[in-house]
Amino acid sequence: MGPQQDIIHLSPHLRPNRIREFVTYLGADCQEIQRGKETEMSGLRRCCYGFPSLHCFATVHKTLISYRCSDSRLLLPTTASPLNFRRPISVSAPLKKRSFSAPAIAPAVDYPLSGVDDVLVGYLSGKKKATEVAHLVWRRVVQPGDTVVDATCGNGHDTLEMVKMVADESGRGRVYGLDIQKDALDTTSSLLNESLSPRERALVKLSGICHSRMEEIVPENSPVRLVAFNLGYLPGGNKNIITVPQTTRLALDAAKRILLAPGGLISLVVYVGHPGGRDELEAVEGFASGLPADEWSCCKFQMLNRPSAPVLVFLFKR
């Protein structure tokens, strides 16, 4: 059995291009090993993220280094020329020094968007709401006892979800809800009173101020984990009262300043089907594009053939 067959046997679910990338790096390393030189393993570390476990990666790695490779290219089974591999009789000393141990591999990062595939596909197919995707992402970021901000309470559904995420026996969790419309605050308050226990309800503070003034109600140096926005107008309310780019940009600047918790998130659902909605989306995109890539990871989900569909924007703080 050759090395390519060994790999497929050991890890049959690996894609051919992943195997090719792996052996391309390994082939160069093997040639250096045969000359008795130590080389950097950065390429192999990048390749290892395609494997289901460190054990699987180490097993395939050991299988490959038991061969001598005179050609670092990996040809697929359907190609004409096989690789020229020869199994050595014994393993040389440099190979022993080049053994690959698990601690040398940087673990893959479990990003908040992992595990939301089904809901995201449902959103893209029009079967799930944008807020459902947002809530699922929040659950992978927010922990019991955290402090979070609902910058636009609306009818209170986001606020209620946040309380469920931060509530625990310690009672340390806090939810700060803002909206400039009294109707929105009254609706939110009624929903919370009906849905929460008195202890949970005490975790929420509602304020009738603009979202750009969130720093006035969040205690200084309080590590906020999540700031969420629903941008547009109040569902079922006056459609002439909307969030606008100027104050939203100020609110995003404030959210950036108070988002002190590592791994925090600024989440936005931007409704663009009303006059001014596109301008507000452009303001959000302008803010996100100016964030340093080494400190923030920013993404957007938008339907190109459904121009009125809400746009999801997630800004992850590294």
mmCIF file of C-alpha atoms in Angstrom:
data_model
loop_
_atom_site.group_PDB
_atom_site.id
_atom_site.type_symbol
_atom_site.label_atom_id
_atom_site.label_comp_id
_atom_site.label_asym_id
_atom_site.label_seq_id
_atom_site.Cartn_x
_atom_site.Cartn_y
_atom_site.Cartn_z
ATOM 1 C CA MET A 1 0.000 0.000 0.000
ATOM 2 C CA GLY A 2 1.411 3.403 -0.986
ATOM 3 C CA PRO A 3 1.260 6.593 1.083
ATOM 4 C CA GLN A 4 -1.685 8.036 -0.784
ATOM 5 C CA GLN A 5 -3.712 4.867 -0.155
ATOM 6 C CA ASP A 6 -2.591 4.883 3.488
ATOM 7 C CA ILE A 7 -3.926 8.408 3.911
ATOM 8 C CA ILE A 8 -7.267 7.563 2.330
ATOM 9 C CA HIS A 9 -7.511 4.450 4.472
ATOM 10 C CA LEU A 10 -6.667 6.323 7.681
ATOM 11 C CA SER A 11 -8.845 9.328 6.989
ATOM 12 C CA PRO A 12 -11.209 8.601 4.064
ATOM 13 C CA HIS A 13 -13.296 11.746 4.611
ATOM 14 C CA LEU A 14 -10.425 14.135 3.795
ATOM 15 C CA ARG A 15 -10.846 16.055 0.540
ATOM 16 C CA PRO A 16 -8.227 15.329 -2.179
ATOM 17 C CA ASN A 17 -7.116 18.957 -2.289
ATOM 18 C CA ARG A 18 -6.514 18.845 1.499
ATOM 19 C CA ILE A 19 -4.352 15.728 1.079
ATOM 20 C CA ARG A 20 -2.488 17.361 -1.801
ATOM 21 C CA GLU A 21 -1.791 20.496 0.253
ATOM 22 C CA PHE A 22 -0.624 18.381 3.176
ATOM 23 C CA VAL A 23 1.788 16.289 1.136
ATOM 24 C CA THR A 24 3.062 19.321 -0.788
ATOM 25 C CA TYR A 25 4.334 20.787 2.481
ATOM 26 C CA LEU A 26 5.452 17.411 3.781
ATOM 27 C CA GLY A 27 7.304 16.508 0.599
ATOM 28 C CA ALA A 28 9.500 19.587 0.935
ATOM 29 C CA ASP A 29 10.063 18.801 4.612
ATOM 30 C CA CYS A 30 11.057 15.212 3.832
ATOM 31 C CA GLN A 31 13.679 16.377 1.372
ATOM 32 C CA GLU A 32 15.127 18.695 4.021
ATOM 33 C CA ILE A 33 15.053 15.870 6.590
ATOM 34 C CA GLN A 34 17.008 13.605 4.282
ATOM 35 C CA ARG A 35 19.704 16.282 4.118
ATOM 36 C CA GLY A 36 19.728 16.448 7.913
ATOM 37 C CA LYS A 37 18.179 19.903 8.190
ATOM 38 C CA GLU A 38 15.413 21.148 10.433
ATOM 39 C CA THR A 39 12.690 23.188 8.733
ATOM 40 C CA GLU A 40 9.771 25.296 9.896
ATOM 41 C CA MET A 41 6.468 23.489 10.425
ATOM 42 C CA SER A 42 4.193 26.449 9.736
ATOM 43 C CA GLY A 43 2.861 24.902 6.530
ATOM 44 C CA LEU A 44 1.994 21.675 8.312
ATOM 45 C CA ARG A 45 0.303 23.581 11.102
ATOM 46 C CA ARG A 46 -1.932 25.270 8.543
ATOM 47 C CA CYS A 47 -2.761 21.927 6.983
ATOM 48 C CA CYS A 48 -3.696 20.278 10.286
ATOM 49 C CA TYR A 49 -6.873 22.332 10.613
ATOM 50 C CA GLY A 50 -8.538 20.150 7.972
ATOM 51 C CA PHE A 51 -8.232 17.067 10.195
ATOM 52 C CA PRO A 52 -10.912 16.054 12.711
ATOM 53 C CA SER A 53 -8.407 15.594 15.546
ATOM 54 C CA LEU A 54 -4.749 15.967 16.427
ATOM 55 C CA HIS A 55 -4.483 12.177 16.638
ATOM 56 C CA CYS A 56 -5.695 11.796 13.056
ATOM 57 C CA PHE A 57 -3.200 14.400 11.838
ATOM 58 C CA ALA A 58 -0.306 12.815 13.744
ATOM 59 C CA THR A 59 -1.188 9.358 12.403
ATOM 60 C CA VAL A 60 -1.235 10.517 8.785
ATOM 61 C CA HIS A 61 1.955 12.518 9.367
ATOM 62 C CA LYS A 62 3.812 9.482 10.721
ATOM 63 C CA THR A 63 2.538 7.374 7.828
ATOM 64 C CA LEU A 64 3.939 9.815 5.291
ATOM 65 C CA ILE A 65 7.340 10.323 6.882
ATOM 66 C CA SER A 66 7.864 6.555 6.815
ATOM 67 C CA TYR A 67 8.272 6.985 3.027
ATOM 68 C CA ARG A 68 11.019 8.682 1.059
ATOM 69 C CA CYS A 69 9.538 11.114 -1.385
ATOM 70 C CA SER A 70 11.515 12.187 -4.437
ATOM 71 C CA ASP A 71 8.619 14.250 -5.818
ATOM 72 C CA SER A 72 6.663 16.561 -3.496
ATOM 73 C CA ARG A 73 3.614 16.684 -5.788
ATOM 74 C CA LEU A 74 0.632 14.512 -4.960
ATOM 75 C CA LEU A 75 -1.151 13.211 -8.054
ATOM 76 C CA LEU A 76 -4.731 12.046 -7.766
ATOM 77 C CA PRO A 77 -5.543 8.361 -8.527
ATOM 78 C CA THR A 78 -6.908 9.266 -11.973
ATOM 79 C CA THR A 79 -3.662 10.891 -13.154
ATOM 80 C CA ALA A 80 -1.183 9.132 -15.376
ATOM 81 C CA SER A 81 2.075 9.254 -13.398
ATOM 82 C CA PRO A 82 2.201 7.887 -9.830
ATOM 83 C CA LEU A 83 4.526 9.321 -7.243
ATOM 84 C CA ASN A 84 7.966 7.797 -6.835
ATOM 85 C CA PHE A 85 7.830 6.683 -3.190
ATOM 86 C CA ARG A 86 10.180 4.136 -1.666
ATOM 87 C CA ARG A 87 9.705 2.718 1.820
ATOM 88 C CA PRO A 88 12.988 2.917 3.772
ATOM 89 C CA ILE A 89 14.340 -0.064 5.585
ATOM 90 C CA SER A 90 15.024 1.938 8.742
ATOM 91 C CA VAL A 91 14.275 5.396 10.021
ATOM 92 C CA SER A 92 17.265 7.710 10.176
ATOM 93 C CA ALA A 93 18.201 9.822 13.209
ATOM 94 C CA PRO A 94 17.021 13.125 11.713
ATOM 95 C CA LEU A 95 13.563 11.597 11.313
ATOM 96 C CA LYS A 96 13.470 10.761 15.002
ATOM 97 C CA LYS A 97 14.309 14.334 15.895
ATOM 98 C CA ARG A 98 11.571 15.451 13.521
ATOM 99 C CA SER A 99 8.797 13.577 15.347
ATOM 100 C CA PHE A 100 5.561 15.544 15.453
ATOM 101 C CA SER A 101 3.965 15.947 18.885
ATOM 102 C CA ALA A 102 0.487 17.279 19.622
ATOM 103 C CA PRO A 103 1.569 20.330 21.699
ATOM 104 C CA ALA A 104 3.383 21.727 18.644
ATOM 105 C CA ILE A 105 0.051 22.150 16.832
ATOM 106 C CA ALA A 106 -1.984 25.281 17.431
ATOM 107 C CA PRO A 107 -5.593 24.223 18.131
ATOM 108 C CA ALA A 108 -8.301 25.315 15.736
ATOM 109 C CA VAL A 109 -10.378 28.245 16.955
ATOM 110 C CA ASP A 110 -14.053 27.568 17.674
ATOM 111 C CA TYR A 111 -15.582 30.672 16.097
ATOM 112 C CA PRO A 112 -19.084 31.818 17.091
ATOM 113 C CA LEU A 113 -20.390 31.187 13.568
ATOM 114 C CA SER A 114 -19.539 27.481 13.781
ATOM 115 C CA GLY A 115 -22.607 25.401 14.502
ATOM 116 C CA VAL A 116 -25.129 27.811 12.958
ATOM 117 C CA ASP A 117 -25.163 26.140 9.543
ATOM 118 C CA ASP A 118 -28.781 24.940 9.558
ATOM 119 C CA VAL A 119 -30.237 28.238 10.715
ATOM 120 C CA LEU A 120 -28.064 30.209 8.311
ATOM 121 C CA VAL A 121 -29.133 28.022 5.398
ATOM 122 C CA GLY A 122 -32.728 28.546 6.517
ATOM 123 C CA TYR A 123 -32.178 32.299 6.446
ATOM 124 C CA LEU A 124 -30.606 32.179 2.988
ATOM 125 C CA SER A 125 -33.548 30.125 1.706
ATOM 126 C CA GLY A 126 -36.080 32.491 3.264
ATOM 127 C CA LYS A 127 -37.320 29.994 5.881
ATOM 128 C CA LYS A 128 -35.663 31.604 8.915
ATOM 129 C CA LYS A 129 -35.695 35.174 10.155
ATOM 130 C CA ALA A 130 -32.530 37.211 10.427
ATOM 131 C CA THR A 131 -33.179 37.600 14.153
ATOM 132 C CA GLU A 132 -33.153 33.817 14.582
ATOM 133 C CA VAL A 133 -29.653 33.664 13.126
ATOM 134 C CA ALA A 134 -28.580 36.559 15.349
ATOM 135 C CA HIS A 135 -29.956 34.908 18.487
ATOM 136 C CA LEU A 136 -28.105 31.670 17.755
ATOM 137 C CA VAL A 137 -24.833 33.539 17.267
ATOM 138 C CA TRP A 138 -25.422 35.430 20.523
ATOM 139 C CA ARG A 139 -25.806 32.148 22.405
ATOM 140 C CA ARG A 140 -22.311 31.155 21.301
ATOM 141 C CA VAL A 141 -20.877 34.428 22.619
ATOM 142 C CA VAL A 142 -22.851 35.399 25.728
ATOM 143 C CA GLN A 143 -22.287 33.580 29.013
ATOM 144 C CA PRO A 144 -24.337 33.555 32.234
ATOM 145 C CA GLY A 145 -23.439 36.560 34.372
ATOM 146 C CA ASP A 146 -22.444 38.746 31.399
ATOM 147 C CA THR A 147 -23.443 42.345 30.756
ATOM 148 C CA VAL A 148 -25.184 42.992 27.421
ATOM 149 C CA VAL A 149 -26.896 45.912 25.693
ATOM 150 C CA ASP A 150 -30.011 45.913 23.533
ATOM 151 C CA ALA A 151 -29.510 49.234 21.786
ATOM 152 C CA THR A 152 -32.936 49.152 20.089
ATOM 153 C CA CYS A 153 -35.531 47.347 22.213
ATOM 154 C CA GLY A 154 -38.392 47.472 19.711
ATOM 155 C CA ASN A 155 -41.050 45.005 20.842
ATOM 156 C CA GLY A 156 -38.727 43.416 23.418
ATOM 157 C CA HIS A 157 -38.038 40.020 21.850
ATOM 158 C CA ASP A 158 -34.276 40.570 21.675
ATOM 159 C CA THR A 159 -34.249 41.884 25.233
ATOM 160 C CA LEU A 160 -36.050 38.774 26.446
ATOM 161 C CA GLU A 161 -33.565 36.482 24.677
ATOM 162 C CA MET A 162 -30.675 38.346 26.280
ATOM 163 C CA VAL A 163 -32.096 37.902 29.784
ATOM 164 C CA LYS A 164 -32.331 34.147 29.256
ATOM 165 C CA MET A 165 -28.669 34.089 28.238
ATOM 166 C CA VAL A 166 -27.203 36.081 31.139
ATOM 167 C CA ALA A 167 -29.443 34.927 34.007
ATOM 168 C CA ASP A 168 -27.917 32.535 36.558
ATOM 169 C CA GLU A 169 -27.901 31.901 40.277
ATOM 170 C CA SER A 170 -25.265 34.556 40.910
ATOM 171 C CA GLY A 171 -27.536 37.366 39.725
ATOM 172 C CA ARG A 172 -24.560 39.215 38.212
ATOM 173 C CA GLY A 173 -25.906 39.335 34.675
ATOM 174 C CA ARG A 174 -27.245 42.654 33.396
ATOM 175 C CA VAL A 175 -29.272 43.684 30.353
ATOM 176 C CA TYR A 176 -29.474 47.352 29.425
ATOM 177 C CA GLY A 177 -32.275 48.153 26.979
ATOM 178 C CA LEU A 178 -32.660 51.442 25.075
ATOM 179 C CA ASP A 179 -35.331 52.925 22.842
ATOM 180 C CA ILE A 180 -36.424 56.491 22.171
ATOM 181 C CA GLN A 181 -40.078 55.497 21.730
ATOM 182 C CA LYS A 182 -42.252 55.149 24.812
ATOM 183 C CA ASP A 183 -44.474 52.623 23.037
ATOM 184 C CA ALA A 184 -41.482 50.382 22.477
ATOM 185 C CA LEU A 185 -40.411 50.531 26.108
ATOM 186 C CA ASP A 186 -43.975 49.874 27.324
ATOM 187 C CA THR A 187 -44.296 46.838 25.035
ATOM 188 C CA THR A 188 -40.889 45.535 26.097
ATOM 189 C CA SER A 189 -41.653 46.005 29.767
ATOM 190 C CA SER A 190 -44.982 44.158 29.451
ATOM 191 C CA LEU A 191 -43.331 41.239 27.643
ATOM 192 C CA LEU A 192 -40.622 40.943 30.290
ATOM 193 C CA ASN A 193 -43.139 41.116 33.138
ATOM 194 C CA GLU A 194 -45.168 38.314 31.571
ATOM 195 C CA SER A 195 -42.231 36.094 30.667
ATOM 196 C CA LEU A 196 -39.728 36.445 33.509
ATOM 197 C CA SER A 197 -39.571 35.753 37.193
ATOM 198 C CA PRO A 198 -39.150 38.767 39.503
ATOM 199 C CA ARG A 199 -35.506 37.823 39.989
ATOM 200 C CA GLU A 200 -34.872 37.707 36.241
ATOM 201 C CA ARG A 201 -36.829 40.896 35.636
ATOM 202 C CA ALA A 202 -34.556 42.692 38.108
ATOM 203 C CA LEU A 203 -31.594 42.057 35.786
ATOM 204 C CA VAL A 204 -33.028 44.441 33.159
ATOM 205 C CA LYS A 205 -32.801 48.217 33.082
ATOM 206 C CA LEU A 206 -34.796 50.015 30.380
ATOM 207 C CA SER A 207 -34.026 53.583 29.350
ATOM 208 C CA GLY A 208 -35.841 55.924 26.983
ATOM 209 C CA ILE A 209 -32.772 57.438 25.356
ATOM 210 C CA CYS A 210 -31.086 57.295 21.948
ATOM 211 C CA HIS A 211 -28.790 54.331 21.309
ATOM 212 C CA SER A 212 -25.911 56.761 20.749
ATOM 213 C CA ARG A 213 -26.038 57.550 24.487
ATOM 214 C CA MET A 214 -25.590 54.000 25.772
ATOM 215 C CA GLU A 215 -22.462 54.963 27.703
ATOM 216 C CA GLU A 216 -24.638 57.051 30.021
ATOM 217 C CA ILE A 217 -26.414 53.989 31.428
ATOM 218 C CA VAL A 218 -23.744 51.267 31.291
ATOM 219 C CA PRO A 219 -21.498 51.480 34.374
ATOM 220 C CA GLU A 220 -17.954 52.561 33.618
ATOM 221 C CA ASN A 221 -15.450 49.713 33.152
ATOM 222 C CA SER A 222 -18.260 47.164 33.055
ATOM 223 C CA PRO A 223 -17.111 44.409 30.636
ATOM 224 C CA VAL A 224 -19.907 44.321 28.045
ATOM 225 C CA ARG A 225 -20.056 41.097 26.023
ATOM 226 C CA LEU A 226 -22.715 41.965 23.430
ATOM 227 C CA VAL A 227 -24.235 45.107 21.920
ATOM 228 C CA ALA A 228 -27.133 44.393 19.547
ATOM 229 C CA PHE A 229 -28.963 46.639 17.093
ATOM 230 C CA ASN A 230 -32.141 46.238 15.039
ATOM 231 C CA LEU A 231 -31.965 49.175 12.660
ATOM 232 C CA GLY A 232 -35.080 50.525 10.995
ATOM 233 C CA TYR A 233 -38.516 51.327 12.416
ATOM 234 C CA LEU A 234 -40.600 49.827 15.200
ATOM 235 C CA PRO A 235 -42.619 46.870 13.844
ATOM 236 C CA GLY A 236 -46.280 47.817 14.057
ATOM 237 C CA GLY A 237 -45.360 51.384 15.017
ATOM 238 C CA ASN A 238 -44.887 54.711 13.301
ATOM 239 C CA LYS A 239 -42.797 54.041 10.170
ATOM 240 C CA ASN A 240 -41.746 57.675 10.047
ATOM 241 C CA ILE A 241 -39.693 57.200 13.223
ATOM 242 C CA ILE A 242 -36.551 55.364 12.151
ATOM 243 C CA THR A 243 -32.947 54.977 13.155
ATOM 244 C CA VAL A 244 -30.672 57.204 11.067
ATOM 245 C CA PRO A 245 -27.047 56.921 9.903
ATOM 246 C CA GLN A 246 -25.749 59.837 11.975
ATOM 247 C CA THR A 247 -26.842 58.551 15.389
ATOM 248 C CA THR A 248 -26.200 54.928 14.445
ATOM 249 C CA ARG A 249 -22.587 55.751 13.641
ATOM 250 C CA LEU A 250 -22.254 57.463 17.028
ATOM 251 C CA ALA A 251 -23.849 54.429 18.665
ATOM 252 C CA LEU A 252 -21.370 52.087 16.983
ATOM 253 C CA ASP A 253 -18.483 54.215 18.222
ATOM 254 C CA ALA A 254 -19.933 53.987 21.735
ATOM 255 C CA ALA A 255 -20.423 50.225 21.411
ATOM 256 C CA LYS A 256 -16.792 49.844 20.410
ATOM 257 C CA ARG A 257 -15.694 51.753 23.506
ATOM 258 C CA ILE A 258 -17.807 49.776 25.995
ATOM 259 C CA LEU A 259 -17.232 46.341 24.457
ATOM 260 C CA LEU A 260 -14.441 45.440 26.867
ATOM 261 C CA ALA A 261 -15.023 41.704 27.243
ATOM 262 C CA PRO A 262 -12.655 39.471 25.197
ATOM 263 C CA GLY A 263 -14.542 37.730 22.429
ATOM 264 C CA GLY A 264 -17.300 40.351 22.493
ATOM 265 C CA LEU A 265 -19.722 40.994 19.656
ATOM 266 C CA ILE A 266 -21.508 43.904 18.015
ATOM 267 C CA SER A 267 -24.523 42.432 16.229
ATOM 268 C CA LEU A 268 -26.680 44.298 13.723
ATOM 269 C CA VAL A 269 -29.815 43.414 11.799
ATOM 270 C CA VAL A 270 -30.186 46.209 9.253
ATOM 271 C CA TYR A 271 -33.590 46.584 7.619
ATOM 272 C CA VAL A 272 -33.137 48.192 4.219
ATOM 273 C CA GLY A 273 -36.617 48.074 2.684
ATOM 274 C CA HIS A 274 -37.644 51.547 3.854
ATOM 275 C CA PRO A 275 -36.401 54.982 2.732
ATOM 276 C CA GLY A 276 -33.053 55.644 4.389
ATOM 277 C CA GLY A 277 -32.337 51.970 5.081
ATOM 278 C CA ARG A 278 -29.631 51.679 2.449
ATOM 279 C CA ASP A 279 -27.921 54.809 3.714
ATOM 280 C CA GLU A 280 -27.821 53.338 7.199
ATOM 281 C CA LEU A 281 -26.341 50.088 5.873
ATOM 282 C CA GLU A 282 -23.607 52.095 4.150
ATOM 283 C CA ALA A 283 -22.849 53.829 7.457
ATOM 284 C CA VAL A 284 -22.545 50.435 9.184
ATOM 285 C CA GLU A 285 -20.289 49.093 6.442
ATOM 286 C CA GLY A 286 -18.135 52.207 6.621
ATOM 287 C CA PHE A 287 -17.702 51.745 10.357
ATOM 288 C CA ALA A 288 -16.894 48.029 10.047
ATOM 289 C CA SER A 289 -14.390 48.504 7.217
ATOM 290 C CA GLY A 290 -12.423 50.929 9.389
ATOM 291 C CA LEU A 291 -11.905 48.473 12.250
ATOM 292 C CA PRO A 292 -8.356 47.023 12.458
ATOM 293 C CA ALA A 293 -8.258 43.452 11.173
ATOM 294 C CA ASP A 294 -5.913 42.309 13.935
ATOM 295 C CA GLU A 295 -8.483 43.318 16.574
ATOM 296 C CA TRP A 296 -11.829 42.703 14.850
ATOM 297 C CA SER A 297 -13.331 40.105 12.552
ATOM 298 C CA CYS A 298 -16.268 41.524 10.564
ATOM 299 C CA CYS A 299 -18.741 39.770 8.272
ATOM 300 C CA LYS A 300 -22.004 40.481 6.476
ATOM 301 C CA PHE A 301 -24.815 38.256 5.187
ATOM 302 C CA GLN A 302 -26.903 39.802 2.446
ATOM 303 C CA MET A 303 -29.316 38.420 -0.151
ATOM 304 C CA LEU A 304 -28.395 39.832 -3.545
ATOM 305 C CA ASN A 305 -31.645 38.862 -5.286
ATOM 306 C CA ARG A 306 -33.902 39.885 -2.386
ATOM 307 C CA PRO A 307 -33.058 43.572 -2.107
ATOM 308 C CA SER A 308 -35.525 44.266 0.708
ATOM 309 C CA ALA A 309 -34.321 41.417 2.947
ATOM 310 C CA PRO A 310 -32.614 42.488 6.187
ATOM 311 C CA VAL A 311 -28.838 42.381 6.241
ATOM 312 C CA LEU A 312 -26.970 40.616 9.043
ATOM 313 C CA VAL A 313 -23.701 42.172 10.236
ATOM 314 C CA PHE A 314 -21.479 40.644 12.918
ATOM 315 C CA LEU A 315 -18.424 42.426 14.340
ATOM 316 C CA PHE A 316 -16.402 40.055 16.521
ATOM 317 C CA LYS A 317 -13.798 41.475 18.867
ATOM 318 C CA ARG A 318 -10.738 39.204 18.934
#
